[in-house]
Tab-separated table of N, CA and C in Angstrom:
chain	number	residue	atom	x	y	z
A	1	MET	N	-13.372	-48.386	-88.806
A	1	MET	CA	-12.692	-49.026	-87.708
A	1	MET	C	-11.186	-48.411	-87.869
A	2	ASN	N	-10.833	-47.551	-88.784
A	2	ASN	CA	-9.704	-46.908	-88.705
A	2	ASN	C	-9.443	-45.636	-87.736
A	3	GLU	N	-9.916	-46.018	-86.538
A	3	GLU	CA	-9.821	-44.866	-85.569
A	3	GLU	C	-8.293	-44.967	-84.956
A	4	GLU	N	-7.966	-43.828	-84.562
A	4	GLU	CA	-6.564	-43.889	-83.748
A	4	GLU	C	-6.764	-44.308	-82.284
A	5	PRO	N	-5.945	-44.953	-81.770
A	5	PRO	CA	-6.063	-45.487	-80.512
A	5	PRO	C	-6.057	-44.227	-79.577
A	6	LYS	N	-6.833	-44.435	-78.406
A	6	LYS	CA	-6.866	-43.352	-77.426
A	6	LYS	C	-5.752	-43.320	-76.382
A	7	PHE	N	-4.855	-44.220	-76.441
A	7	PHE	CA	-3.768	-44.237	-75.554
A	7	PHE	C	-2.663	-45.034	-76.351
A	8	THR	N	-1.447	-44.753	-75.947
A	8	THR	CA	-0.368	-45.289	-76.463
A	8	THR	C	0.553	-46.000	-75.418
A	9	VAL	N	1.083	-47.003	-75.749
A	9	VAL	CA	1.922	-47.704	-74.807
A	9	VAL	C	3.336	-47.438	-75.022
A	10	GLU	N	4.086	-47.238	-73.979
A	10	GLU	CA	5.544	-46.897	-74.048
A	10	GLU	C	6.225	-47.958	-73.332
A	11	GLN	N	7.282	-48.571	-73.915
A	11	GLN	CA	7.975	-49.544	-73.105
A	11	GLN	C	9.376	-48.850	-72.645
A	12	VAL	N	9.486	-49.208	-71.372
A	12	VAL	CA	10.679	-48.597	-70.683
A	12	VAL	C	11.617	-49.618	-70.136
A	13	ASP	N	12.872	-49.516	-70.363
A	13	ASP	CA	13.779	-50.659	-70.017
A	13	ASP	C	14.194	-50.488	-68.560
A	14	ALA	N	14.361	-49.267	-67.870
A	14	ALA	CA	14.684	-49.140	-66.586
A	14	ALA	C	14.184	-47.865	-66.057
A	15	VAL	N	13.983	-47.774	-64.784
A	15	VAL	CA	13.503	-46.540	-64.087
A	15	VAL	C	14.567	-46.214	-63.010
A	16	ALA	N	14.958	-44.911	-62.808
A	16	ALA	CA	15.825	-44.508	-61.801
A	16	ALA	C	15.177	-44.562	-60.613
A	17	PRO	N	15.900	-45.081	-59.371
A	17	PRO	CA	15.248	-45.253	-58.383
A	17	PRO	C	14.885	-43.790	-57.660
A	18	PRO	N	13.730	-43.626	-56.913
A	18	PRO	CA	13.657	-42.271	-56.159
A	18	PRO	C	14.714	-41.924	-55.103
A	19	PRO	N	14.934	-40.915	-54.998
A	19	PRO	CA	15.982	-40.396	-53.891
A	19	PRO	C	15.460	-40.755	-52.612
A	20	ARG	N	16.307	-41.203	-51.847
A	20	ARG	CA	16.189	-41.760	-50.525
A	20	ARG	C	16.304	-40.476	-49.518
A	21	ALA	N	15.480	-40.376	-48.535
A	21	ALA	CA	15.636	-39.510	-47.498
A	21	ALA	C	16.941	-39.700	-46.776
A	22	ARG	N	17.669	-38.416	-46.545
A	22	ARG	CA	18.829	-38.654	-45.779
A	22	ARG	C	18.593	-38.157	-44.313
A	23	VAL	N	19.317	-38.584	-43.322
A	23	VAL	CA	19.110	-38.093	-41.942
A	23	VAL	C	19.701	-36.715	-41.889
A	24	ASP	N	20.772	-36.393	-42.659
A	24	ASP	CA	21.183	-35.056	-42.642
A	24	ASP	C	20.242	-34.005	-43.065
A	25	ASP	N	19.386	-34.284	-44.094
A	25	ASP	CA	18.264	-33.406	-44.559
A	25	ASP	C	17.153	-33.163	-43.685
A	26	ALA	N	17.091	-34.021	-42.691
A	26	ALA	CA	15.927	-33.862	-41.814
A	26	ALA	C	16.168	-32.831	-40.568
A	27	GLU	N	15.058	-32.292	-40.125
A	27	GLU	CA	15.272	-31.147	-38.986
A	27	GLU	C	15.681	-31.953	-37.723
A	28	ALA	N	16.520	-31.355	-37.063
A	28	ALA	CA	17.067	-31.842	-35.688
A	28	ALA	C	15.866	-31.964	-34.869
A	29	PRO	N	15.645	-32.882	-34.074
A	29	PRO	CA	14.424	-32.875	-33.050
A	29	PRO	C	14.534	-31.645	-32.181
A	30	ALA	N	15.774	-31.015	-31.748
A	30	ALA	CA	15.761	-29.943	-30.952
A	30	ALA	C	15.165	-28.774	-31.737
A	31	ASP	N	15.425	-28.579	-32.897
A	31	ASP	CA	14.650	-27.425	-33.861
A	31	ASP	C	13.226	-27.793	-33.846
A	32	LYS	N	12.880	-28.969	-34.007
A	32	LYS	CA	11.566	-29.264	-34.069
A	32	LYS	C	10.584	-28.952	-32.686
A	33	LEU	N	11.284	-29.369	-31.644
A	33	LEU	CA	10.564	-29.111	-30.508
A	33	LEU	C	10.877	-27.857	-29.747
A	34	GLU	N	11.740	-26.970	-30.310
A	34	GLU	CA	12.021	-25.621	-29.796
A	34	GLU	C	10.683	-24.840	-29.932
A	35	ARG	N	10.472	-24.202	-28.702
A	35	ARG	CA	9.382	-23.223	-28.674
A	35	ARG	C	9.638	-22.125	-29.504
A	36	LYS	N	8.497	-21.861	-30.187
A	36	LYS	CA	8.619	-20.698	-31.328
A	36	LYS	C	8.278	-19.419	-30.540
A	37	ARG	N	8.535	-18.403	-31.020
A	37	ARG	CA	8.541	-16.984	-30.276
A	37	ARG	C	6.925	-16.932	-29.869
A	38	ASP	N	6.716	-16.515	-28.672
A	38	ASP	CA	5.392	-16.401	-28.109
A	38	ASP	C	5.061	-14.951	-28.136
A	39	TYR	N	4.207	-14.500	-28.953
A	39	TYR	CA	3.639	-13.169	-29.107
A	39	TYR	C	2.978	-12.730	-27.909
A	40	LEU	N	2.514	-13.554	-27.102
A	40	LEU	CA	1.731	-13.216	-25.940
A	40	LEU	C	2.724	-13.032	-24.784
A	41	GLU	N	3.852	-13.508	-24.827
A	41	GLU	CA	4.799	-13.387	-23.821
A	41	GLU	C	4.830	-12.146	-22.995
A	42	GLY	N	4.899	-11.002	-23.722
A	42	GLY	CA	4.943	-9.742	-23.100
A	42	GLY	C	3.768	-9.316	-22.604
A	43	PHE	N	2.725	-9.751	-23.161
A	43	PHE	CA	1.291	-9.272	-22.563
A	43	PHE	C	1.177	-10.219	-21.297
A	44	LEU	N	1.415	-11.417	-21.190
A	44	LEU	CA	1.249	-12.301	-20.052
A	44	LEU	C	2.067	-11.853	-18.897
A	45	LYS	N	3.364	-11.431	-19.239
A	45	LYS	CA	4.134	-11.003	-18.056
A	45	LYS	C	3.540	-9.491	-17.416
A	46	GLU	N	2.896	-8.871	-18.194
A	46	GLU	CA	2.595	-7.485	-17.627
A	46	GLU	C	1.388	-7.850	-16.521
A	47	GLN	N	1.713	-6.893	-15.482
A	47	GLN	CA	1.039	-6.984	-14.416
A	47	GLN	C	-0.126	-5.855	-14.485
A	48	PRO	N	-1.296	-6.161	-14.053
A	48	PRO	CA	-2.336	-5.054	-14.116
A	48	PRO	C	-2.078	-3.778	-13.079
A	49	ALA	N	-2.340	-2.695	-13.683
A	49	ALA	CA	-1.908	-1.670	-12.801
A	49	ALA	C	-2.696	-1.708	-11.563
A	50	GLY	N	-2.127	-1.189	-10.415
A	50	GLY	CA	-3.069	-1.067	-9.082
A	50	GLY	C	-4.180	-0.262	-9.188
A	51	LEU	N	-5.397	-0.873	-8.671
A	51	LEU	CA	-6.564	-0.132	-8.655
A	51	LEU	C	-6.596	0.814	-7.421
A	52	ALA	N	-7.265	1.960	-7.821
A	52	ALA	CA	-7.426	2.869	-6.631
A	52	ALA	C	-8.568	2.252	-5.975
A	53	GLY	N	-8.737	2.768	-4.711
A	53	GLY	CA	-9.706	2.120	-3.973
A	53	GLY	C	-11.138	2.512	-4.320
A	54	HIS	N	-11.364	3.774	-4.981
A	54	HIS	CA	-12.596	4.199	-5.243
A	54	HIS	C	-13.111	3.548	-6.700
A	55	GLU	N	-12.270	2.819	-7.323
A	55	GLU	CA	-12.560	2.345	-8.623
A	55	GLU	C	-13.201	0.769	-8.442
A	56	PRO	N	-14.120	0.539	-9.254
A	56	PRO	CA	-14.881	-0.932	-9.315
A	56	PRO	C	-13.676	-1.764	-9.134
A	57	GLY	N	-13.609	-2.680	-8.250
A	57	GLY	CA	-12.601	-3.784	-8.113
A	57	GLY	C	-11.628	-3.309	-6.897
A	58	GLY	N	-11.629	-1.955	-6.555
A	58	GLY	CA	-10.702	-1.552	-5.552
A	58	GLY	C	-11.229	-1.977	-4.134
A	59	ASP	N	-10.382	-1.818	-3.132
A	59	ASP	CA	-10.934	-2.161	-1.751
A	59	ASP	C	-12.108	-1.295	-1.251
A	60	LEU	N	-11.941	-0.051	-1.381
A	60	LEU	CA	-13.140	0.737	-0.965
A	60	LEU	C	-14.334	0.626	-1.618
A	61	TYR	N	-14.280	0.350	-2.991
A	61	TYR	CA	-15.337	0.083	-3.601
A	61	TYR	C	-16.057	-1.352	-3.290
A	62	GLU	N	-15.182	-2.310	-3.145
A	62	GLU	CA	-15.740	-3.672	-2.798
A	62	GLU	C	-16.403	-3.637	-1.166
A	63	GLY	N	-15.776	-2.676	-0.463
A	63	GLY	CA	-16.248	-2.536	0.849
A	63	GLY	C	-17.712	-2.164	0.911
A	64	VAL	N	-17.887	-1.244	-0.030
A	64	VAL	CA	-19.181	-0.622	-0.171
A	64	VAL	C	-20.238	-1.619	-0.606
A	65	ILE	N	-19.828	-2.248	-1.631
A	65	ILE	CA	-20.613	-3.683	-2.175
A	65	ILE	C	-20.987	-4.554	-1.252
A	66	THR	N	-20.080	-4.888	-0.392
A	66	THR	CA	-20.110	-5.677	0.761
A	66	THR	C	-21.059	-5.214	1.761
A	67	ALA	N	-21.177	-3.923	1.995
A	67	ALA	CA	-22.219	-3.335	2.873
A	67	ALA	C	-23.543	-3.392	2.321
A	68	LEU	N	-23.606	-3.150	1.161
A	68	LEU	CA	-24.786	-3.254	0.422
A	68	LEU	C	-25.468	-4.443	0.478
A	69	LYS	N	-24.564	-5.635	0.406
A	69	LYS	CA	-25.084	-6.972	0.357
A	69	LYS	C	-25.596	-7.401	1.770
A	70	ASP	N	-25.348	-6.605	2.851
A	70	ASP	CA	-25.779	-6.806	4.305
A	70	ASP	C	-27.127	-6.274	4.572
A	71	ILE	N	-27.702	-5.659	3.618
A	71	ILE	CA	-28.942	-4.973	3.638
A	71	ILE	C	-30.070	-5.821	2.951
A	72	PHE	N	-30.908	-6.477	3.584
A	72	PHE	CA	-31.996	-7.276	3.045
A	72	PHE	C	-33.329	-6.646	3.039
A	73	ASP	N	-33.979	-6.960	1.949
A	73	ASP	CA	-35.443	-6.469	1.715
A	73	ASP	C	-36.235	-7.205	2.862
A	74	PRO	N	-37.155	-6.567	3.508
A	74	PRO	CA	-37.757	-7.301	4.690
A	74	PRO	C	-38.819	-8.126	4.160
A	75	GLU	N	-39.352	-8.043	3.073
A	75	GLU	CA	-40.404	-9.151	2.435
A	75	GLU	C	-39.808	-10.106	1.542
A	76	ILE	N	-38.563	-9.925	1.154
A	76	ILE	CA	-37.881	-10.936	0.238
A	76	ILE	C	-36.569	-11.342	0.871
A	77	PRO	N	-36.268	-12.608	1.172
A	77	PRO	CA	-35.167	-12.989	1.946
A	77	PRO	C	-33.784	-12.757	0.967
A	78	VAL	N	-33.668	-11.701	0.416
A	78	VAL	CA	-32.506	-11.608	-0.654
A	78	VAL	C	-31.927	-10.202	-0.362
A	79	ASN	N	-30.722	-10.037	-0.444
A	79	ASN	CA	-30.119	-8.587	-0.273
A	79	ASN	C	-30.429	-7.606	-1.315
A	80	ILE	N	-30.353	-6.552	-1.048
A	80	ILE	CA	-30.809	-5.538	-2.159
A	80	ILE	C	-29.753	-5.405	-3.333
A	81	TYR	N	-28.737	-5.913	-3.002
A	81	TYR	CA	-27.616	-5.680	-4.228
A	81	TYR	C	-27.953	-6.776	-5.270
A	82	ASP	N	-28.095	-8.059	-4.747
A	82	ASP	CA	-28.565	-9.284	-5.705
A	82	ASP	C	-29.909	-9.155	-6.197
A	83	LEU	N	-30.861	-8.409	-5.517
A	83	LEU	CA	-32.146	-8.126	-5.845
A	83	LEU	C	-32.123	-7.351	-7.006
A	84	GLY	N	-31.052	-6.602	-7.180
A	84	GLY	CA	-31.016	-5.684	-8.526
A	84	GLY	C	-31.594	-4.232	-8.136
A	85	LEU	N	-31.844	-3.824	-6.899
A	85	LEU	CA	-32.106	-2.598	-6.452
A	85	LEU	C	-31.129	-1.451	-6.650
A	86	ILE	N	-29.891	-1.887	-6.777
A	86	ILE	CA	-28.661	-0.880	-6.681
A	86	ILE	C	-28.399	-0.782	-8.140
A	87	TYR	N	-28.534	0.557	-8.779
A	87	TYR	CA	-28.398	0.706	-10.049
A	87	TYR	C	-26.860	1.174	-10.335
A	88	GLY	N	-26.367	1.809	-9.421
A	88	GLY	CA	-25.023	2.302	-9.538
A	88	GLY	C	-24.400	2.847	-8.312
A	89	VAL	N	-23.138	2.642	-8.134
A	89	VAL	CA	-22.185	3.301	-7.022
A	89	VAL	C	-21.067	3.988	-7.593
A	90	GLU	N	-20.906	5.126	-7.053
A	90	GLU	CA	-19.743	5.978	-7.502
A	90	GLU	C	-19.197	6.440	-6.315
A	91	ILE	N	-17.720	6.315	-6.428
A	91	ILE	CA	-16.982	6.871	-5.194
A	91	ILE	C	-15.945	7.795	-5.664
A	92	THR	N	-15.940	9.036	-5.050
A	92	THR	CA	-14.834	9.969	-5.533
A	92	THR	C	-13.683	9.607	-4.775
A	93	PRO	N	-12.459	10.179	-5.235
A	93	PRO	CA	-11.277	9.905	-4.807
A	93	PRO	C	-11.028	10.522	-3.258
A	94	ASP	N	-11.627	11.431	-2.896
A	94	ASP	CA	-11.791	11.908	-1.670
A	94	ASP	C	-12.751	11.194	-0.599
A	95	GLY	N	-13.339	10.097	-1.123
A	95	GLY	CA	-14.259	9.281	-0.147
A	95	GLY	C	-15.673	9.591	-0.128
A	96	GLY	N	-16.251	10.429	-1.093
A	96	GLY	CA	-17.709	10.740	-1.188
A	96	GLY	C	-18.400	9.625	-2.001
A	97	ALA	N	-19.342	8.990	-1.489
A	97	ALA	CA	-20.111	7.785	-2.274
A	97	ALA	C	-21.390	8.360	-2.684
A	98	THR	N	-21.779	7.990	-3.861
A	98	THR	CA	-23.251	8.416	-4.371
A	98	THR	C	-23.685	6.812	-4.719
A	99	VAL	N	-24.918	6.531	-4.256
A	99	VAL	CA	-25.599	5.276	-4.472
A	99	VAL	C	-26.827	5.576	-5.222
A	100	THR	N	-27.055	5.063	-6.339
A	100	THR	CA	-28.336	5.223	-7.261
A	100	THR	C	-29.137	3.977	-6.963
A	101	MET	N	-30.140	3.800	-6.550
A	101	MET	CA	-31.181	2.910	-6.172
A	101	MET	C	-32.447	2.969	-6.573
A	102	THR	N	-33.218	1.905	-6.395
A	102	THR	CA	-34.603	1.970	-6.731
A	102	THR	C	-35.341	0.847	-5.552
A	103	LEU	N	-36.534	0.870	-5.655
A	103	LEU	CA	-37.192	-0.070	-4.794
A	103	LEU	C	-38.113	-1.020	-5.948
A	104	THR	N	-38.631	-2.080	-5.289
A	104	THR	CA	-39.405	-3.029	-6.158
A	104	THR	C	-40.726	-2.450	-6.509
A	105	THR	N	-41.286	-1.377	-5.699
A	105	THR	CA	-42.596	-0.674	-6.209
A	105	THR	C	-42.545	0.682	-5.372
A	106	PRO	N	-43.080	1.648	-5.896
A	106	PRO	CA	-43.284	2.887	-5.285
A	106	PRO	C	-43.977	2.686	-4.012
A	107	HIS	N	-44.921	1.827	-3.829
A	107	HIS	CA	-45.682	1.649	-2.687
A	107	HIS	C	-45.080	0.824	-1.716
A	108	CYS	N	-43.654	0.497	-1.786
A	108	CYS	CA	-43.002	-0.369	-0.842
A	108	CYS	C	-43.156	0.099	0.655
A	109	PRO	N	-43.353	-0.776	1.504
A	109	PRO	CA	-43.536	-0.366	2.833
A	109	PRO	C	-42.356	0.254	3.503
A	110	VAL	N	-40.985	-0.009	2.907
A	110	VAL	CA	-39.702	0.534	3.447
A	110	VAL	C	-39.186	1.568	2.544
A	111	ALA	N	-40.164	2.211	1.797
A	111	ALA	CA	-39.725	3.282	0.878
A	111	ALA	C	-39.156	4.573	1.716
A	112	GLU	N	-39.653	4.836	2.945
A	112	GLU	CA	-39.055	5.927	3.692
A	112	GLU	C	-37.757	5.294	4.436
A	113	SER	N	-37.731	4.350	4.969
A	113	SER	CA	-36.529	3.858	5.619
A	113	SER	C	-35.360	3.206	5.016
A	114	MET	N	-35.585	2.579	3.795
A	114	MET	CA	-34.472	1.950	3.058
A	114	MET	C	-33.422	2.928	2.633
A	115	PRO	N	-33.794	3.955	2.053
A	115	PRO	CA	-32.613	4.867	1.641
A	115	PRO	C	-31.782	5.295	2.691
A	116	GLY	N	-32.395	5.590	3.904
A	116	GLY	CA	-31.684	6.008	5.068
A	116	GLY	C	-30.774	4.889	5.548
A	117	GLU	N	-31.330	3.626	5.586
A	117	GLU	CA	-30.442	2.691	5.900
A	117	GLU	C	-29.311	2.378	4.961
A	118	VAL	N	-29.376	2.509	3.634
A	118	VAL	CA	-28.363	2.403	2.952
A	118	VAL	C	-27.155	3.525	3.019
A	119	GLU	N	-27.731	4.766	3.189
A	119	GLU	CA	-26.978	5.836	3.663
A	119	GLU	C	-26.130	5.673	4.834
A	120	LEU	N	-26.780	5.029	5.894
A	120	LEU	CA	-26.026	4.698	7.094
A	120	LEU	C	-24.878	3.553	6.917
A	121	ARG	N	-25.355	2.679	6.393
A	121	ARG	CA	-24.350	1.385	6.218
A	121	ARG	C	-23.251	1.755	5.232
A	122	VAL	N	-23.520	2.378	4.141
A	122	VAL	CA	-22.348	2.837	3.305
A	122	VAL	C	-21.476	3.788	3.919
A	123	GLY	N	-21.984	4.719	4.714
A	123	GLY	CA	-21.170	5.675	5.418
A	123	GLY	C	-20.523	5.089	6.443
A	124	ALA	N	-20.959	3.915	7.001
A	124	ALA	CA	-19.988	3.334	8.034
A	124	ALA	C	-18.833	2.482	7.460
A	125	VAL	N	-18.637	2.440	6.215
A	125	VAL	CA	-17.525	1.662	5.639
A	125	VAL	C	-16.242	2.529	5.913
A	126	PRO	N	-15.049	1.928	6.487
A	126	PRO	CA	-14.085	2.791	6.572
A	126	PRO	C	-13.387	3.411	5.241
A	127	GLY	N	-13.205	4.529	5.241
A	127	GLY	CA	-12.863	5.361	4.025
A	127	GLY	C	-13.859	6.055	3.482
A	128	ILE	N	-15.058	5.986	3.736
A	128	ILE	CA	-16.127	6.783	3.081
A	128	ILE	C	-16.362	7.967	3.905
A	129	ARG	N	-16.192	9.061	3.285
A	129	ARG	CA	-16.491	10.275	4.073
A	129	ARG	C	-17.958	10.609	4.337
A	130	ASP	N	-18.777	10.432	3.275
A	130	ASP	CA	-20.090	10.682	3.348
A	130	ASP	C	-21.025	9.898	2.258
A	131	CYS	N	-22.178	9.919	2.315
A	131	CYS	CA	-22.939	8.915	1.371
A	131	CYS	C	-24.146	9.788	1.000
A	132	GLU	N	-24.491	9.698	-0.374
A	132	GLU	CA	-25.677	10.344	-0.859
A	132	GLU	C	-26.437	9.156	-1.628
A	133	VAL	N	-27.773	9.015	-1.134
A	133	VAL	CA	-28.558	7.987	-1.853
A	133	VAL	C	-29.560	8.705	-2.753
A	134	ASN	N	-29.489	8.419	-4.031
A	134	ASN	CA	-30.516	8.838	-5.024
A	134	ASN	C	-31.410	7.721	-5.213
A	135	LEU	N	-32.654	7.923	-5.034
A	135	LEU	CA	-33.907	7.005	-5.100
A	135	LEU	C	-34.463	7.408	-6.491
A	136	VAL	N	-34.372	6.491	-7.480
A	136	VAL	CA	-35.141	6.660	-8.858
A	136	VAL	C	-36.076	5.610	-9.154
A	137	TRP	N	-36.940	6.002	-9.963
A	137	TRP	CA	-38.060	5.050	-10.454
A	137	TRP	C	-37.914	4.805	-11.856
A	138	ASP	N	-36.977	5.408	-12.473
A	138	ASP	CA	-36.802	5.028	-14.071
A	138	ASP	C	-35.241	4.580	-14.265
A	139	PRO	N	-34.858	3.490	-14.691
A	139	PRO	CA	-36.068	2.439	-15.253
A	139	PRO	C	-36.580	1.702	-14.060
A	140	PRO	N	-37.857	1.360	-14.238
A	140	PRO	CA	-38.587	0.653	-13.087
A	140	PRO	C	-37.899	-0.633	-12.759
A	141	TRP	N	-37.942	-1.180	-11.630
A	141	TRP	CA	-37.438	-2.488	-11.264
A	141	TRP	C	-38.204	-3.641	-11.835
A	142	ASP	N	-37.486	-4.685	-12.389
A	142	ASP	CA	-38.418	-5.849	-12.657
A	142	ASP	C	-37.408	-6.945	-12.273
A	143	PRO	N	-38.042	-8.248	-12.217
A	143	PRO	CA	-37.326	-9.406	-11.645
A	143	PRO	C	-36.133	-9.810	-12.549
A	144	ALA	N	-36.076	-9.282	-13.841
A	144	ALA	CA	-34.960	-9.589	-14.738
A	144	ALA	C	-33.634	-8.858	-14.124
A	145	LYS	N	-33.750	-8.040	-13.372
A	145	LYS	CA	-32.577	-7.285	-12.757
A	145	LYS	C	-31.811	-8.188	-11.736
A	146	MET	N	-32.619	-9.164	-11.111
A	146	MET	CA	-31.944	-10.030	-10.185
A	146	MET	C	-30.790	-10.636	-10.503
A	147	SER	N	-29.919	-10.985	-9.636
A	147	SER	CA	-28.704	-11.945	-9.978
A	147	SER	C	-29.232	-13.364	-9.956
A	148	ASP	N	-28.354	-14.149	-10.598
A	148	ASP	CA	-28.725	-15.615	-10.714
A	148	ASP	C	-28.803	-16.251	-9.209
A	149	GLU	N	-27.949	-15.588	-8.278
A	149	GLU	CA	-28.027	-16.254	-6.855
A	149	GLU	C	-29.428	-15.885	-6.345
A	150	ALA	N	-30.015	-14.708	-6.472
A	150	ALA	CA	-31.143	-14.346	-6.086
A	150	ALA	C	-32.275	-15.164	-6.608
A	151	ARG	N	-32.110	-15.408	-7.959
A	151	ARG	CA	-33.235	-16.123	-8.498
A	151	ARG	C	-33.217	-17.595	-8.049
A	152	LEU	N	-32.115	-18.207	-7.689
A	152	LEU	CA	-32.057	-19.484	-7.175
A	152	LEU	C	-32.528	-19.483	-5.686
A	153	GLU	N	-32.263	-18.595	-4.851
A	153	GLU	CA	-32.784	-18.423	-3.609
A	153	GLU	C	-34.177	-18.325	-3.675
A	154	LEU	N	-34.848	-17.664	-4.555
A	154	LEU	CA	-36.383	-17.591	-4.515
A	154	LEU	C	-37.066	-18.694	-5.406
A	155	GLY	N	-36.255	-19.606	-5.875
A	155	GLY	CA	-36.679	-20.690	-6.751
A	155	GLY	C	-37.103	-20.472	-8.187
A	156	MET	N	-36.675	-19.304	-8.621
A	156	MET	CA	-37.057	-18.776	-9.867
A	156	MET	C	-36.197	-19.465	-11.066
A	157	LEU	N	-35.138	-20.133	-10.854
A	157	LEU	CA	-34.321	-20.897	-11.696
A	157	LEU	C	-34.817	-22.182	-12.043
């Protein structure tokens, strides 16, 4: 039983009080609430460059898309743009439009008339000089190409 104790007891007569916080040492509320430098400030102030009419989002491009949305498939009550039949729209700066499209099936009853109607409607958009329609079969159309609005209209959602 001659083991050394595992801890020792030290007696203290007095303890210095801990330092008290002083108001002068604290941050001023104005400093605390002051807005720190906003690194996005310059980014948020920058305005987007004006879009040319023939670029996606431009007036001429959107006019062509609106014209395409006015053409409906005769068998399906949905426009050809939302149906996913339009694969691409390209507009040159001088107003030449090229529309790449497909049909739901090569045996579609409007296979002969639909490209002509697209050419007429797009060509009628103010600012479009002429329109060329490229009818392609690759990649083949499938219902996954339809917009959500078209699926909702057809009860597929």
